[in-house]
Coordinates of C-alpha atoms in Angstrom, one line a residue:
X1 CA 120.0 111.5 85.6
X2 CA 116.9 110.6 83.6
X3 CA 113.1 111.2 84.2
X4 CA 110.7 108.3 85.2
X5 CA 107.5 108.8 83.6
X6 CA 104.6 107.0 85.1
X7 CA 102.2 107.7 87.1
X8 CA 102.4 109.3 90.5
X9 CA 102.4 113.1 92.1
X10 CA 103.5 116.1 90.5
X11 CA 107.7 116.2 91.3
X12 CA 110.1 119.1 90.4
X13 CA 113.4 118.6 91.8
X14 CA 117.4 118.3 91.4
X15 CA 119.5 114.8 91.8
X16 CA 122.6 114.7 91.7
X17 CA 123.5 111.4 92.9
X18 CA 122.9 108.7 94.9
X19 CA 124.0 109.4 98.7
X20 CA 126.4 107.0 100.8
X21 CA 127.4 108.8 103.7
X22 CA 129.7 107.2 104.8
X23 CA 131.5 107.2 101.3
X24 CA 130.9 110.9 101.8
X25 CA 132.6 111.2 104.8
X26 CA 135.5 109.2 103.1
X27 CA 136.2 111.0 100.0
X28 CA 135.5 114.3 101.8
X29 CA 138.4 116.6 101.9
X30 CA 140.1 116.3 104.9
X31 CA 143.5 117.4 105.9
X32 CA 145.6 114.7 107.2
X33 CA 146.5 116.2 111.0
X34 CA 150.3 116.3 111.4
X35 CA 152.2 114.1 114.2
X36 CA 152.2 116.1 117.1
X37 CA 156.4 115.8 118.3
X38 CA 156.1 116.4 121.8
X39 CA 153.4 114.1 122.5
X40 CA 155.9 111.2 121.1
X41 CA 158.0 112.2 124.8
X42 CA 156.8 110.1 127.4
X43 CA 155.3 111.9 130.5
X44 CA 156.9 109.3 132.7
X45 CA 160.0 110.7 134.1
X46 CA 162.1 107.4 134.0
X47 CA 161.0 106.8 130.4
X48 CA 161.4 110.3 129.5
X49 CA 165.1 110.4 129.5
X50 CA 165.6 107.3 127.7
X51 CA 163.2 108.0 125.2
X52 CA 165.1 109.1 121.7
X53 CA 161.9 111.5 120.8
X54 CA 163.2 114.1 124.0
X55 CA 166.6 114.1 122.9
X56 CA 165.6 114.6 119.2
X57 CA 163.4 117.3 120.6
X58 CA 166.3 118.9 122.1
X59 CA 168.8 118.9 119.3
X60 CA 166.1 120.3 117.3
X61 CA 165.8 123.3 120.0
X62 CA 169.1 123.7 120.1
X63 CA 168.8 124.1 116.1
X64 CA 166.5 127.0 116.4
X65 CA 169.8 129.2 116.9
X66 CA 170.7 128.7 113.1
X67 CA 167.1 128.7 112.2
X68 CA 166.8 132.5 113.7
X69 CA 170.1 133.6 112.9
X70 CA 168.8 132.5 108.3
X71 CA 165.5 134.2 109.2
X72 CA 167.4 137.6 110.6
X73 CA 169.8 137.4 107.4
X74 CA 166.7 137.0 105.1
X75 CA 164.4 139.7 107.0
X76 CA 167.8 142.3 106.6
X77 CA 168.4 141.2 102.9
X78 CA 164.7 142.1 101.7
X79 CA 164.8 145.0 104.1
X80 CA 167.5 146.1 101.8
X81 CA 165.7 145.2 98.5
X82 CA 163.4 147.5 99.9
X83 CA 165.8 150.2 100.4
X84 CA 167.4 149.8 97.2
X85 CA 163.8 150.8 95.4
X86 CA 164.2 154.4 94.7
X87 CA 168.1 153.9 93.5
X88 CA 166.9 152.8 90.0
X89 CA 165.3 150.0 91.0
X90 CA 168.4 148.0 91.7
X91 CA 166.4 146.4 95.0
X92 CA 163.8 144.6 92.6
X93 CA 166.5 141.7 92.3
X94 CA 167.6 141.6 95.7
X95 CA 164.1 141.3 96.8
X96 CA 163.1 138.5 93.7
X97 CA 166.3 136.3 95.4
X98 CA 164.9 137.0 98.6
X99 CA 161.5 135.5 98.2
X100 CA 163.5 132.9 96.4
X101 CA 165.9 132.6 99.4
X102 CA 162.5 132.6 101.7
X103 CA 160.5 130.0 100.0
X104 CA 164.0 127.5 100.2
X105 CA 164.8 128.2 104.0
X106 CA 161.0 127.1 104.7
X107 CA 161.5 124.0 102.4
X108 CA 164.9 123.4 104.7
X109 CA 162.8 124.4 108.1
X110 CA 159.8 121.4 107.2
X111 CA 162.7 118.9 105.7
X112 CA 164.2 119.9 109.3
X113 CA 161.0 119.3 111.3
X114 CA 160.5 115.9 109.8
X115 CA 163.9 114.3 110.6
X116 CA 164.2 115.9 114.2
X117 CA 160.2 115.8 115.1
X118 CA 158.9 113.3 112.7
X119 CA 156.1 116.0 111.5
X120 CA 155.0 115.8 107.8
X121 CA 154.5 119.3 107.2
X122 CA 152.9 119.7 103.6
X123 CA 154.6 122.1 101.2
X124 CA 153.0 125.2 99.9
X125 CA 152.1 126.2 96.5
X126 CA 155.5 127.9 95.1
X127 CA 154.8 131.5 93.4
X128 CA 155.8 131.4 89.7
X129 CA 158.9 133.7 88.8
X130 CA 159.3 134.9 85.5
X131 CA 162.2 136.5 83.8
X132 CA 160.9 140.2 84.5
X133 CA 161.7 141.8 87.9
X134 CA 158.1 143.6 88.1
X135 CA 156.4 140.5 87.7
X136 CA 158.4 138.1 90.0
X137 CA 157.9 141.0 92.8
X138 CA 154.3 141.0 92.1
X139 CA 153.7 137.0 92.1
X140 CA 156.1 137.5 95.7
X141 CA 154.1 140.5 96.9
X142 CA 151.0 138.6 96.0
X143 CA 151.0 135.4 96.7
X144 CA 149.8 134.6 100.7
X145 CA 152.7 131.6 100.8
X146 CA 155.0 134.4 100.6
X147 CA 153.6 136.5 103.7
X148 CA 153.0 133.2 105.6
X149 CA 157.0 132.5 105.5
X150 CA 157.4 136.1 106.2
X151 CA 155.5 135.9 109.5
X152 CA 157.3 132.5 109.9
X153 CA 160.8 134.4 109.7
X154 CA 159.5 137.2 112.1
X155 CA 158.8 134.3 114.5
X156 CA 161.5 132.2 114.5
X157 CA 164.3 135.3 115.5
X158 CA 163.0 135.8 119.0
X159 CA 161.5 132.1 119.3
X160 CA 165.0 130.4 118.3
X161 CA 166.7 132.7 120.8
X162 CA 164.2 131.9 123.6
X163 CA 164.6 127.8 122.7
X164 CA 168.2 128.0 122.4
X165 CA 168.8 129.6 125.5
X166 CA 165.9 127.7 127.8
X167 CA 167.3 124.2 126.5
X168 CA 170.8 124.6 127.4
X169 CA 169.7 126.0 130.7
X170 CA 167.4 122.9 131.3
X171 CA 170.1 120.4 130.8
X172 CA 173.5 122.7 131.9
X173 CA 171.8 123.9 134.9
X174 CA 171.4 120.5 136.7
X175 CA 174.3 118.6 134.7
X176 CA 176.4 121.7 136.8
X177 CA 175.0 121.2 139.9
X178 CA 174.9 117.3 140.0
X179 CA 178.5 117.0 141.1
X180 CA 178.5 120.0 143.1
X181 CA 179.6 118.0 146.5
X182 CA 182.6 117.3 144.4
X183 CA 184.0 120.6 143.8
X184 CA 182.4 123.1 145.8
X185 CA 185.2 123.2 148.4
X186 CA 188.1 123.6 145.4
X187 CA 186.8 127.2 144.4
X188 CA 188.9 130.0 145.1
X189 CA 186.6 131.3 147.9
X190 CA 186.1 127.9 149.4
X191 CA 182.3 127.7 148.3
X192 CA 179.7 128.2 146.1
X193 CA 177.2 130.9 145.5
X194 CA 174.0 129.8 143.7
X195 CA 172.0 133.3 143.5
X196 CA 170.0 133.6 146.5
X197 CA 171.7 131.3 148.4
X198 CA 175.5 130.1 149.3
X199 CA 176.7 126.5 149.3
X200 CA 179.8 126.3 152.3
X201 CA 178.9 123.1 153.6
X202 CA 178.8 119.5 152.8
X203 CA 175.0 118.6 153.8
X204 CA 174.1 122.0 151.5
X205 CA 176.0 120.8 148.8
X206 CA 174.3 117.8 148.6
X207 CA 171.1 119.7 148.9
X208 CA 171.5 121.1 145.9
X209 CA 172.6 118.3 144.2
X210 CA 169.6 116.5 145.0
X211 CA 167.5 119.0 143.7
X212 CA 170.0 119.4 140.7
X213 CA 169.1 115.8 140.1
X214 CA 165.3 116.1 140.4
X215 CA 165.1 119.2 138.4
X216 CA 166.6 117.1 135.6
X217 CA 164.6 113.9 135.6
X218 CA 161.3 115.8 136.0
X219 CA 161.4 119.6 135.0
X220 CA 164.0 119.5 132.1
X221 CA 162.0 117.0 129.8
X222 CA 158.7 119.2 130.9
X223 CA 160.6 122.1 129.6
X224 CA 161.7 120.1 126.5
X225 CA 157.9 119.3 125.7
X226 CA 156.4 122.6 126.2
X227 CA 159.1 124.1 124.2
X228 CA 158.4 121.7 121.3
X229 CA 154.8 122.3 121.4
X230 CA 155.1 126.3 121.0
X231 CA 158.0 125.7 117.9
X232 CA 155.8 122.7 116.2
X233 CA 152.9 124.9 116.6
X234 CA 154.3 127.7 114.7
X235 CA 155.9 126.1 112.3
X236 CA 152.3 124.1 111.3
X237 CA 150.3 127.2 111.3
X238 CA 152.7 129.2 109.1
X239 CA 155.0 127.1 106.9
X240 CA 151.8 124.5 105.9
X241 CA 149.2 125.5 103.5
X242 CA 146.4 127.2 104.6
X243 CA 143.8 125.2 105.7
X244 CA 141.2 126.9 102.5
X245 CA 143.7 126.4 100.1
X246 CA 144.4 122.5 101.1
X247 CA 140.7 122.1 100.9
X248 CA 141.1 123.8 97.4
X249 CA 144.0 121.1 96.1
X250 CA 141.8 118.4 97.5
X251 CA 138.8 119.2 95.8
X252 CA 140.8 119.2 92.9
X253 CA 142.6 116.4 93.0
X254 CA 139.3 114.5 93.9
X255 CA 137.7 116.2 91.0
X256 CA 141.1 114.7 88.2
X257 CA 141.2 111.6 89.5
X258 CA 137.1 111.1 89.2
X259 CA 137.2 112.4 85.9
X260 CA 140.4 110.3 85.2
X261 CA 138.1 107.3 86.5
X262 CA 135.3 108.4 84.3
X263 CA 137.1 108.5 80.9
X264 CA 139.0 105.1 81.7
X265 CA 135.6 103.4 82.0
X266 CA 134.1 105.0 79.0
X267 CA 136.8 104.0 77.4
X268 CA 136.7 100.2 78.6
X269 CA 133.1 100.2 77.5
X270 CA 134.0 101.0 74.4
X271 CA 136.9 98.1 74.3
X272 CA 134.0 95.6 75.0
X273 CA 132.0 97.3 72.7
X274 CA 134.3 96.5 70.2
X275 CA 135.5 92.9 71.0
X276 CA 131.8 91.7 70.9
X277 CA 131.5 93.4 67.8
X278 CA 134.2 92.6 66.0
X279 CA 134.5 88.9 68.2
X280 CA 131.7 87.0 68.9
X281 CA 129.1 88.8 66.8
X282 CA 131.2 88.2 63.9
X283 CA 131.6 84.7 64.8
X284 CA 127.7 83.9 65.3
X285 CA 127.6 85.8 62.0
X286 CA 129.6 83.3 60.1
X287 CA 128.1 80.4 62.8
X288 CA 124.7 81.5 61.0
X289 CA 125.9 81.9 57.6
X290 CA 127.0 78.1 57.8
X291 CA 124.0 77.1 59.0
X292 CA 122.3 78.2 56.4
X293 CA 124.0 76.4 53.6
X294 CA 123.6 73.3 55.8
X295 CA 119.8 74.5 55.5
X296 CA 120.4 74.4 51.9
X297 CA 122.0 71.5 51.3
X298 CA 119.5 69.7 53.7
X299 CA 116.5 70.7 52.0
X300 CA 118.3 69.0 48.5
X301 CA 118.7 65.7 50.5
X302 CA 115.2 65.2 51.6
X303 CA 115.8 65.6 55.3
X304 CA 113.4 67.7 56.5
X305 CA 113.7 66.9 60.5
X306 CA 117.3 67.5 60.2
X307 CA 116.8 70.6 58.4
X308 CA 114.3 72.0 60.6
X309 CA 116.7 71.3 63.8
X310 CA 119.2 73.6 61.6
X311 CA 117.0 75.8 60.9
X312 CA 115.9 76.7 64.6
X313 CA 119.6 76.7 65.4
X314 CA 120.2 79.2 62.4
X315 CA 117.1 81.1 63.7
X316 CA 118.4 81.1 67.4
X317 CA 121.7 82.4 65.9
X318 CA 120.3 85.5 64.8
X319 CA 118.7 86.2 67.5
X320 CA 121.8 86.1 69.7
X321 CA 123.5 87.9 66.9
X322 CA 120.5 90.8 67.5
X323 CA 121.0 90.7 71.1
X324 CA 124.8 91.2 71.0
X325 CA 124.2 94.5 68.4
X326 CA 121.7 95.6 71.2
X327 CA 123.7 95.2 73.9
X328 CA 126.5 96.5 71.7
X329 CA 124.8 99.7 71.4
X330 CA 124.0 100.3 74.8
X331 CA 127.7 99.8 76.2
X332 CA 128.7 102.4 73.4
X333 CA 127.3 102.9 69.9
X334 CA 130.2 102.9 67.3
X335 CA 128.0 106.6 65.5
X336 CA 128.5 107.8 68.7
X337 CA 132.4 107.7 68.7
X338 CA 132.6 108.1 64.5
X339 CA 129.6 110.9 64.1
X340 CA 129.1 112.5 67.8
X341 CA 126.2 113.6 69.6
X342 CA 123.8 114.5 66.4
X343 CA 124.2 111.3 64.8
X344 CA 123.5 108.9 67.5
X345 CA 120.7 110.8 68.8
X346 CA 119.1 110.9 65.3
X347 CA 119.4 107.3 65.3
X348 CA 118.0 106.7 68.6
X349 CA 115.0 109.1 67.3
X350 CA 114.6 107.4 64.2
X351 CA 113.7 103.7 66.0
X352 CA 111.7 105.5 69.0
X353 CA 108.0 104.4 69.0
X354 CA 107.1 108.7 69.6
X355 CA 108.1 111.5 67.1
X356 CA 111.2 112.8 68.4
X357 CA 112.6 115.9 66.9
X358 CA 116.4 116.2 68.1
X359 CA 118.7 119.4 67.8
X360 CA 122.0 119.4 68.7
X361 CA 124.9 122.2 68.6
X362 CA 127.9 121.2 70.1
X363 CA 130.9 122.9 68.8
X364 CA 133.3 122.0 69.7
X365 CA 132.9 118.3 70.2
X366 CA 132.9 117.7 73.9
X367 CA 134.6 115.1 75.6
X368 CA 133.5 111.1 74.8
X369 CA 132.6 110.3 78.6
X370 CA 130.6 113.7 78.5
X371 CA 129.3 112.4 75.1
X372 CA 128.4 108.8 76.1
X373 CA 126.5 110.6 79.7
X374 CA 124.6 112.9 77.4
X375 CA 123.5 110.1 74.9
X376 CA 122.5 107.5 77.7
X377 CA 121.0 110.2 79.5
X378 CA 118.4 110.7 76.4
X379 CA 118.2 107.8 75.6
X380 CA 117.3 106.9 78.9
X381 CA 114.1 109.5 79.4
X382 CA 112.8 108.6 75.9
X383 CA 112.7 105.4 76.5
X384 CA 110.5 106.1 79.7
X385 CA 108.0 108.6 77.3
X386 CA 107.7 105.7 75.6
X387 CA 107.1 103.2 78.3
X388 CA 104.7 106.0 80.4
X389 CA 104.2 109.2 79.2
X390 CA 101.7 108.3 76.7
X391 CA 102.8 111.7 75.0
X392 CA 102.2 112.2 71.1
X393 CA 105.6 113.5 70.7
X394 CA 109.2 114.3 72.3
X395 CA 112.0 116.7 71.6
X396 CA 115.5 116.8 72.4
X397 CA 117.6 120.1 72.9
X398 CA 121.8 120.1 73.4
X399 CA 123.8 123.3 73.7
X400 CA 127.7 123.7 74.8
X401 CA 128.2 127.8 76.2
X402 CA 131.9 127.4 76.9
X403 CA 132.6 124.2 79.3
X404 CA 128.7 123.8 80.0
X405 CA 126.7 121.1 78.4
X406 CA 123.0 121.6 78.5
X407 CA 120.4 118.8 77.4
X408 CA 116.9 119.1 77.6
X409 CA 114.2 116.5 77.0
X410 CA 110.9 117.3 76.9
X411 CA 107.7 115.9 76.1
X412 CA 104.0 116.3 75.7
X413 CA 102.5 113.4 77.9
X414 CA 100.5 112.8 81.2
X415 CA 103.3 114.2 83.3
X416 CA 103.6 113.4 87.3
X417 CA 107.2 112.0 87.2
X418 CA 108.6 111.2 90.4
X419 CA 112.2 112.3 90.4
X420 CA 112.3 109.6 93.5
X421 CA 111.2 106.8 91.7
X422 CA 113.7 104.9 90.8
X423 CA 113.4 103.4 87.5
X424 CA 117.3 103.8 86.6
X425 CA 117.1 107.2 88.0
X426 CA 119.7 106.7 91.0
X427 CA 122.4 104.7 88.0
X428 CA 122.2 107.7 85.9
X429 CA 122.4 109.8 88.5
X430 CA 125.3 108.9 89.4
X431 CA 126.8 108.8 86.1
X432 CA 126.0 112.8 85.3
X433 CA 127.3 113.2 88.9
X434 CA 130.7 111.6 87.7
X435 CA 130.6 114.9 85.2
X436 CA 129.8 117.9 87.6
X437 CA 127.0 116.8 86.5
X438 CA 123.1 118.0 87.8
X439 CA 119.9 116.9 87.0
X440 CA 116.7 119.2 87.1
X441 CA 112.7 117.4 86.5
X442 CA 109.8 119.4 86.2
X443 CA 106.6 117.1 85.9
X444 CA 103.6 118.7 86.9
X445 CA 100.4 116.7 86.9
X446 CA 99.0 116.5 82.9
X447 CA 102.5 117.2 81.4
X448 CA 104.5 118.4 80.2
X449 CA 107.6 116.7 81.7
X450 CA 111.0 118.7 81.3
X451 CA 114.0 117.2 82.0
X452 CA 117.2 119.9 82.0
X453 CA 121.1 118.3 82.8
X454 CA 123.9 120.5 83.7
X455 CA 127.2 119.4 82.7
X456 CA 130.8 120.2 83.1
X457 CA 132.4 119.4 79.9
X458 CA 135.4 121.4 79.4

């Protein structure tokens, strides 16, 4: 984030980047949309009741039963913690293994979901327990996971009984009635009364076993479905993280691993930095050092067109070696690593073409990417007063408060900086931006330009 100087109209504004969006629609939080079960049955009858996913989906309805029957023990055991309160405080533990015993049965309830549904449900954040009673109630009592697998237990005791029951009714009912023909005239009143109506005959029998058979192929796996979409539906809504809070963990994870990205390209800058300097710059070093006793030797000898070939190869070697120091210093200046902030910048002040008066306070040292940003940042914007500003002087301001880093360059020329301009703008822009970082220019027309970056350095 660095100020273009030049001229052009009066610009105050904030960049903090450049924009893709569709890179921003990529690394945007987002939460990942769990498998929906029941959709995996097929809605065609005859594939239906081949289909593995509808018996799955049963057994797992059928499982509800044990799920209720853990969520009634665990609802009565912290009722009791409850209870035990006012008996000197002997229901603090009984409700601490409760919420213990609560945030288990819904890690066994998602571990459930995904082998019988196939649906990822994402864990919740845990509440941290401690070895005091009053504290390990408060982190229960205060944490929303807690509440969320609370409601989750209230639930699942009249849900499970509701699944349990309508499952084994959609599958006894017409596995009952299927061979009715067979054994309706064995009972002991010599037929068969199906509540309103009474099976005596053969051609009703089969009646009913027809519609037995019907109500299995197409209304039990309907059943099956709907139930799974009412039990997977609770079960995302209350046992996975709130949606807030999963935006929360995203941002943050986003947030490590670009600062985790940041530092590990700072620090292979400063690996190249290093190899050229102590590599091939020493090595044209020594290439020009030989040169020049070959210089010396040739100019004893007499030949001068040799020497002057050796010569402009000595001279060329310097150069090169001046161009490696230079681009040295720009992938990372060694001062900057040994010294910090204050050092380099003085440097930097020192060879600038304007008189630049630099103070920095930034105790403690922040961290080297948030160095390396702030130095390339300034050194950056005076480079453009002294391409453009035509300003007598320049002056360069950085404080830490806390985990802030503030740097402000200023200067006394023409003004009318264009934010928008480009002039490196956008690749520093979205270097501070790799930071938390934000960049503020205020250039009216006639100066002076101000150039304020806000970054997160602790």
């Amino acid at each position: 984030m660095v100020t273009v100087e030049g001229d052009g109209v009066a610009a105050s504004g904030t960049v903090r980047g450049p924009q893709d969006p569709h890179r921003a629609a990529r690394r945007a939080p987002h939460r990942a949309a769990p498998q929906a079960a029941h959709r995996a049955i097929p809605r065609a009858p005859h594939r239906a009741l081949v289909s593995p996913a509808l018996w799955r989906g049963a057994a797992h309805l059928a499982g509800d039963t044990v799920a209720g029957l853990v969520g009634l023990a665990l609802l009565l055991v912290l009722a009791l913690g409850i209870m035990l309160l006012p008996v000197a405080l002997i229901g603090l533990p009984v409700m601490v293994a409760a919420g213990w015993a609560l945030d288990r049965f819904a890690a066994a309830e998602r571990v459930r979901y995904a082998a019988t549904c196939a649906l990822g449900i994402p864990a919740q954040p845990r509440p941290s327990l401690s070895r005091s009673p009053f504290r390990s109630v408060r982190a229960l009592a205060t944490a929303r996971c807690t509440w969320r697998q609370l409601g989750y237990c209230v639930a699942v005791v009249p849900l499970s009984l509701v699944t349990s029951v309508s499952v084994a009714l959609a599958w006894a009912v017409p596995l009952t009635l299927l061979p009715l023909p067979l054994y309706y005239a064995r009972l002991g009143s010599g037929h068969a009364v199906i509540w309103p109506f009474t099976v005596a005959s053969l051609d009703s029998a089969l009646l009913v076993s027809a519609l037995a058979l019907l109500a299995g192929v197409f209304v039990s796996p309907l059943l099956v479905r709907a139930l799974l979409t009412v039990d997977t539906a609770l079960a995302r809504t209350l046992l996975a993280p709130p949606r807030d809070l999963e935006l929360t963990q995203r941002v943050e994870e986003l947030t490590e691993s670009r600062a985790q990205l940041v530092a590990a390209v700072e620090a292979e800058r400063r690996r190249i930095e290093r190899d050229l300097h102590d590599g091939a710059q020493q090595r044209l070093v020594a290439v020009s050092m030989a040169l020049g006793r070959a210089v010396s030797r040739l100019r004893k000898s007499g030949d001068d067109s040799t020497r002057q070939i050796v010569e402009q190869a000595r001279a060329d070697a310097r150069e090169a070696i001046t161009e490696l120091r230079n681009l040295a210093r720009g992938l990372h200046p060694p001062v900057l690593t040994d010294r910090g902030l204050g050092a380099a910048l003085s440097a930097v002040a020192a060879r600038a073409p304007v008189p630049v008066t630099v103070d920095v306070r930034v105790e403690p040292r922040p961290s080297a990417a948030v160095e390396a940003v702030a130095y390339f940042v300034v050194t950056e914007a005076l480079t453009n007063v002294a391409k453009h500003a035509q300003a007598d002087r320049a002056w360069v301001e950085i404080r830490r408060s806390g985990d802030r880093l503030t740097v402000t360059i200023g200067d006394d020329g023409r003004g009318g900086a264009d934010p928008d301009g480009g002039s490196g703008l956008a690749g520093l822009a979205a270097r501070v931006a790799g930071v938390d970082g934000r960049l503020n220019v205020t250039s009216p027309p006639g100066g002076p330009t101000l150039i304020k970056v806000d970054m997160q350095c602790g």
